[in-house]
Coordinates of N, CA and C in Angstrom, one line a residue:
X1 N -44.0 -19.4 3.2 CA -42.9 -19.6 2.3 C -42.3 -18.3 1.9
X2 N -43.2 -17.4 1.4 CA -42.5 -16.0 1.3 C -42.3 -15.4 2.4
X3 N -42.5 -15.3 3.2 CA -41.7 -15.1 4.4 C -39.9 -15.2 4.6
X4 N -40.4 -16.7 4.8 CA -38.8 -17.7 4.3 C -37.7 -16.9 3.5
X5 N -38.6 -16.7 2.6 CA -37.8 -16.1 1.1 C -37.1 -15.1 1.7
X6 N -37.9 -14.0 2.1 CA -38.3 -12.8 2.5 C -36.6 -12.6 3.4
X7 N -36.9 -13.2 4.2 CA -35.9 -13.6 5.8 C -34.5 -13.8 5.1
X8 N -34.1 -15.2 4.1 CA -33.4 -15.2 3.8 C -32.4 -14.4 2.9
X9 N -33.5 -14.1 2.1 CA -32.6 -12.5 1.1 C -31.9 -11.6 1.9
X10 N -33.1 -11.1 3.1 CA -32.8 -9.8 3.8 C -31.0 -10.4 4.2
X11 N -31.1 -11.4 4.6 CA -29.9 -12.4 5.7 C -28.4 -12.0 5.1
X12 N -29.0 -12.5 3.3 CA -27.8 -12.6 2.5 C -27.4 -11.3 1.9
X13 N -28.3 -10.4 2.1 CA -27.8 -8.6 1.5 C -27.2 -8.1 2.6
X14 N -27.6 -8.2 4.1 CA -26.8 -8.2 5.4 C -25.3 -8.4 5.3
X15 N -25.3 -9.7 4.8 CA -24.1 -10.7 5.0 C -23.1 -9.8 4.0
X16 N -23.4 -9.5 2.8 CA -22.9 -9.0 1.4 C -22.2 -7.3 2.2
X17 N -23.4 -6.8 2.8 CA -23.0 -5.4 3.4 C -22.0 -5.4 4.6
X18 N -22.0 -6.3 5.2 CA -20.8 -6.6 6.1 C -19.5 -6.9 5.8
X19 N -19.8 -8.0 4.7 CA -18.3 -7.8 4.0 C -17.8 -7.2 3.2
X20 N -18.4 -6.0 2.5 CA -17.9 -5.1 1.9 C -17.4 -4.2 3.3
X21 N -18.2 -4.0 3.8 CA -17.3 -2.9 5.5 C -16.4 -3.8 5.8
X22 N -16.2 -4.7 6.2 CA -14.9 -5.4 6.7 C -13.6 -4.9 6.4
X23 N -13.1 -4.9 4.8 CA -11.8 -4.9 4.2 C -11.5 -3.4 4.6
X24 N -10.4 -2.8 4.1 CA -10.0 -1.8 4.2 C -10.2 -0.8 3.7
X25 N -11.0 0.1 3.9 CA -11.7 1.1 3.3 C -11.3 2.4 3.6
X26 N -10.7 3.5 2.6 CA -10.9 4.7 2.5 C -9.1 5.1 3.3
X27 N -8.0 3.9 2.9 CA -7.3 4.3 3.5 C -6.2 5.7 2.9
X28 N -5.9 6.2 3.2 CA -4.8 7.5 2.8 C -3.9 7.5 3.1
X29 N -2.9 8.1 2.2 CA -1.5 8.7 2.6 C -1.0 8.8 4.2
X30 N -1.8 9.8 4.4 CA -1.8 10.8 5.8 C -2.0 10.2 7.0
X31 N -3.0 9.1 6.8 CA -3.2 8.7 8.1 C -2.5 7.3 7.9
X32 N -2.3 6.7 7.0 CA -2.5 5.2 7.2 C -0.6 5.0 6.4
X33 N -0.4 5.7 5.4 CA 0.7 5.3 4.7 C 2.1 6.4 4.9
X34 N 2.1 7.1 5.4 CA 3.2 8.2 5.8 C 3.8 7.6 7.5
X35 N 2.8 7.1 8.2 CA 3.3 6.7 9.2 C 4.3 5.3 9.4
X36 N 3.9 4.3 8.1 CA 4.7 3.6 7.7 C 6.2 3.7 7.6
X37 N 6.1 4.6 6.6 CA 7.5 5.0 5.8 C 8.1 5.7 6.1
X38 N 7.4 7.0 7.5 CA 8.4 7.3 8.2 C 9.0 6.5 9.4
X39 N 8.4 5.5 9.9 CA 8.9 4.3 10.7 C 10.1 3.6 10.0
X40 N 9.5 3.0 8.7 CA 10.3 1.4 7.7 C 11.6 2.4 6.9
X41 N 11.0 3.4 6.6 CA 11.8 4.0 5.0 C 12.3 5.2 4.7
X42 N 12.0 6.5 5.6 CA 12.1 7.6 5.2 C 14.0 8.2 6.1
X43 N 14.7 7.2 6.5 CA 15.5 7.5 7.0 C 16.7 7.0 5.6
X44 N 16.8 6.1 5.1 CA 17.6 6.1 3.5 C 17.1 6.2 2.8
X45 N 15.3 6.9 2.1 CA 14.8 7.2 1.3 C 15.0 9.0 1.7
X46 N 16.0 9.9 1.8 CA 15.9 11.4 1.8 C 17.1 11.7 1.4
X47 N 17.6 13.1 0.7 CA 19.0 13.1 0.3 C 20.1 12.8 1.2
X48 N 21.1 12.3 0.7 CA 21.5 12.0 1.6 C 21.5 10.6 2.0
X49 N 20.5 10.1 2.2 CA 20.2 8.7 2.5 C 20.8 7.6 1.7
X50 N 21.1 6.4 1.5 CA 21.4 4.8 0.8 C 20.7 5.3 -0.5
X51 N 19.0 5.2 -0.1 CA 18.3 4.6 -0.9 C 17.6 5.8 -1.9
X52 N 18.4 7.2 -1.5 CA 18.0 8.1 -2.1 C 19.4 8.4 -3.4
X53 N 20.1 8.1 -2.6 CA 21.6 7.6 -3.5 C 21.2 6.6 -4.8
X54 N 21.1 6.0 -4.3 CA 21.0 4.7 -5.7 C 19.9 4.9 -6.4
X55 N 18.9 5.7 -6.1 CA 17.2 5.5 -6.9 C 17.0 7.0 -7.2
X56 N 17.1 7.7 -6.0 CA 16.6 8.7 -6.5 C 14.9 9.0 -5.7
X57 N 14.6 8.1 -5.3 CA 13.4 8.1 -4.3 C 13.6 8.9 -3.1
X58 N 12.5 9.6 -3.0 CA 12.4 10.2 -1.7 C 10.8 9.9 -1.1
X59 N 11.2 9.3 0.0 CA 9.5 8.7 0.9 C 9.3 9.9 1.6
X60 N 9.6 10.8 1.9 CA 9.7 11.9 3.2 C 8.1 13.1 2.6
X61 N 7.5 12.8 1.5 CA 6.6 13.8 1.7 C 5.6 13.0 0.3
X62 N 4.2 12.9 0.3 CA 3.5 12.6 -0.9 C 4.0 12.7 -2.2
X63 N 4.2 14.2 -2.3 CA 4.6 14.6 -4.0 C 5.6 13.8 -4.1
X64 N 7.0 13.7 -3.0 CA 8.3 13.1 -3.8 C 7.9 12.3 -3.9
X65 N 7.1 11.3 -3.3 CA 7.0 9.4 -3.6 C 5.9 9.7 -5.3
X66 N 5.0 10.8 -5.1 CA 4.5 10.2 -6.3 C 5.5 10.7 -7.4
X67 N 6.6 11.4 -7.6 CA 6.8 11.9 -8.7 C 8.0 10.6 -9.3
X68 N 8.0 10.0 -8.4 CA 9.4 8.7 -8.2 C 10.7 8.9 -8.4
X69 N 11.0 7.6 -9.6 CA 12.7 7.7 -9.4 C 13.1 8.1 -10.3
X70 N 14.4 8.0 -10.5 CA 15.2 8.3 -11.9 C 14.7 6.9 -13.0
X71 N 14.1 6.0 -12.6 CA 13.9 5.2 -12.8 C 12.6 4.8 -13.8
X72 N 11.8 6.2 -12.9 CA 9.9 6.0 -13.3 C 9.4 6.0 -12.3
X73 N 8.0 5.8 -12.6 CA 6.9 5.7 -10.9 C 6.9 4.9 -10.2
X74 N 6.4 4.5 -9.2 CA 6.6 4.1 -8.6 C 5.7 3.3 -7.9
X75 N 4.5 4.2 -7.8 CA 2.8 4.2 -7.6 C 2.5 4.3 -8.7
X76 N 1.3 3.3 -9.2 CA 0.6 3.5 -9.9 C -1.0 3.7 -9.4
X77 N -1.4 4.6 -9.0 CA -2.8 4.1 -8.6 C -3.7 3.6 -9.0
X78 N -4.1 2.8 -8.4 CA -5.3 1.6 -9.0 C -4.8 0.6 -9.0
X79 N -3.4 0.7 -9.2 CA -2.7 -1.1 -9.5 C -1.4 -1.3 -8.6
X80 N -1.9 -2.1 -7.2 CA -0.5 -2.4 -6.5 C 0.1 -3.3 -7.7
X81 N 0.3 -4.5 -8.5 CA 0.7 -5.0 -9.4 C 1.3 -4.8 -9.8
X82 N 1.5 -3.4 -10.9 CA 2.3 -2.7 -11.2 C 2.8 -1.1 -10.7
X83 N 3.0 -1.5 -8.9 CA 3.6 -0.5 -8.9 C 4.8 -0.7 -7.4
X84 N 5.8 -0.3 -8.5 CA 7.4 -0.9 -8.0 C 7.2 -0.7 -6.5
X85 N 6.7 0.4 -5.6 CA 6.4 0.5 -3.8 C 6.2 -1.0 -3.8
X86 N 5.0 -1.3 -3.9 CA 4.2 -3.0 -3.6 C 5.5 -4.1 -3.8
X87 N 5.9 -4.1 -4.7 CA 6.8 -4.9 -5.6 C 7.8 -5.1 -4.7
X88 N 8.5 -4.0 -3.9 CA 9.5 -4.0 -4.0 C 9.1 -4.6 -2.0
X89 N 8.0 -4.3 -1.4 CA 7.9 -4.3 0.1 C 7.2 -5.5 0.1
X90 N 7.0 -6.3 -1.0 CA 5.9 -7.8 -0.9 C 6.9 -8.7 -1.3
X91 N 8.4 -8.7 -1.8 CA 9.2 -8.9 -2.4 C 9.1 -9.8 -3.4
X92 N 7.8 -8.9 -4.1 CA 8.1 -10.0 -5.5 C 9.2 -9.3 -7.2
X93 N 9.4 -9.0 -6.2 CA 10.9 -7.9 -7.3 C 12.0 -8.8 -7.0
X94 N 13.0 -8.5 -7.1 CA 14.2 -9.4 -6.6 C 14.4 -9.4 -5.1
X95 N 14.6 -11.0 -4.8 CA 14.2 -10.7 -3.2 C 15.9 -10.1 -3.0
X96 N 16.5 -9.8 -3.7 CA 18.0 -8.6 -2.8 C 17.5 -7.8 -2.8
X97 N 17.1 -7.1 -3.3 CA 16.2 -5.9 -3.0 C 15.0 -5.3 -2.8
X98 N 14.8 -6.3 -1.7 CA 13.2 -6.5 -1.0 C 13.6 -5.4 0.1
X99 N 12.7 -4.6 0.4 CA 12.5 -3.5 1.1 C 11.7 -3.9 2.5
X100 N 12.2 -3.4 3.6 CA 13.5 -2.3 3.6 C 14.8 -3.2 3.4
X101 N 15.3 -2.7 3.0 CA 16.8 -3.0 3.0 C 17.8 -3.1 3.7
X102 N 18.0 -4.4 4.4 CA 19.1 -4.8 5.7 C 18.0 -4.6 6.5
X103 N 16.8 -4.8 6.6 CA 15.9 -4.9 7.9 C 15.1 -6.0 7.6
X104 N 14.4 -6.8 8.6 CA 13.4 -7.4 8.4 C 12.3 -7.0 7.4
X105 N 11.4 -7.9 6.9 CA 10.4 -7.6 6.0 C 9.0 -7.4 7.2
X106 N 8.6 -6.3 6.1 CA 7.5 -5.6 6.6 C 6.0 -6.6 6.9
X107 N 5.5 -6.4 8.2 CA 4.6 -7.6 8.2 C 3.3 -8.0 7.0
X108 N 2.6 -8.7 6.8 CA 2.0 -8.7 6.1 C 0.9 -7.8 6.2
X109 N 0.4 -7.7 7.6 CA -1.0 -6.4 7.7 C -0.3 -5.5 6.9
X110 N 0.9 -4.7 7.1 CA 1.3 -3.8 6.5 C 1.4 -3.8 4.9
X111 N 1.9 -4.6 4.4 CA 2.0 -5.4 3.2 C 0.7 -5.2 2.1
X112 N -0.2 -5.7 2.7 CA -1.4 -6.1 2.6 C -2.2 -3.9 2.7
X113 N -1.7 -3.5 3.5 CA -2.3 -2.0 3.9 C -1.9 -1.7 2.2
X114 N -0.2 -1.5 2.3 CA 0.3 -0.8 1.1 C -0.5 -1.2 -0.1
X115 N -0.7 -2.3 -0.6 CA -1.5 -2.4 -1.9 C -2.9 -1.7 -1.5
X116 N -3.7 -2.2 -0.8 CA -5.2 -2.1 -1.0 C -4.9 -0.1 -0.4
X117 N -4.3 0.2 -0.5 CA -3.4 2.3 -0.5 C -4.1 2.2 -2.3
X118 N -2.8 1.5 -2.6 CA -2.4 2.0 -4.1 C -3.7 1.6 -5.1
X119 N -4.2 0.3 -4.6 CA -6.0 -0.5 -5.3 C -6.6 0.7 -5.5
X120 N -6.6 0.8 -4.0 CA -7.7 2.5 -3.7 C -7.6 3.8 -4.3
X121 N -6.8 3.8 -4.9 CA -6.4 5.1 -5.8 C -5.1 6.2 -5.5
X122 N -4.5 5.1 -4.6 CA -3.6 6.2 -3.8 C -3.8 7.7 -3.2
X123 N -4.8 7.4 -2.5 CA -5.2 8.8 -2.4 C -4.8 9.5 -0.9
X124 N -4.5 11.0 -1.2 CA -3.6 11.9 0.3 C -4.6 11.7 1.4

């Protein structure tokens, strides 16, 4: 019987450690979120640009995205929830201004990347 015990614990701390490695871990600016936004965003997010016109956002390098808009921040780290990036590319902001703008919406892997970025602490 303690064996049993034994076996099944070990099974379910296994199980527990597996699915914490699963999710998305340790993702960054640099590798995981810059390549995004210079793909989806950094072509009307730079002066010059639509979306640097009307906000004042610039995606084209860390510091500008964190310092935001004329508006406020943008990122909050720790909380995709409250932070207008998430908001605005999950379109729970107004969906007219669901990001990117005049393009299809961003898939959800990506979607999904950007928050668990900003969860994570937003980090370069």
């Amino acid at each position: 019987m303690k064996k049993q015990t034994v076996r099944i614990a070990l099974s379910l701390l296994a199980l527990g450690a597996l699915a914490a490695c699963s999710g998305e871990q340790g993702l960054t600016y640099q590798a995981n979120i810059k390549p995004l936004l210079d793909a989806k965003c950094v072509s009307c997010h730079v002066p010059g640009g639509a979306g640097y016109e009307k906000s004042g956002l610039r995606l084209d390098s860390y510091d500008a995205m964190m310092k935001g808009t004329k508006f406020g921040a943008v990122v909050v780290p720790g909380s995709s929830v409250s932070s207008t990036l998430y908001r605005l590319v999950s379109g729970q902001a107004d969906p007219s201004i669901r990001m990117p703008h005049g393009q299809a919406a961003l898939p959800d892997a990506d979607i999904k990347m950007v928050a668990a970025w900003i969860d994570q602490g937003a980090k370069y």
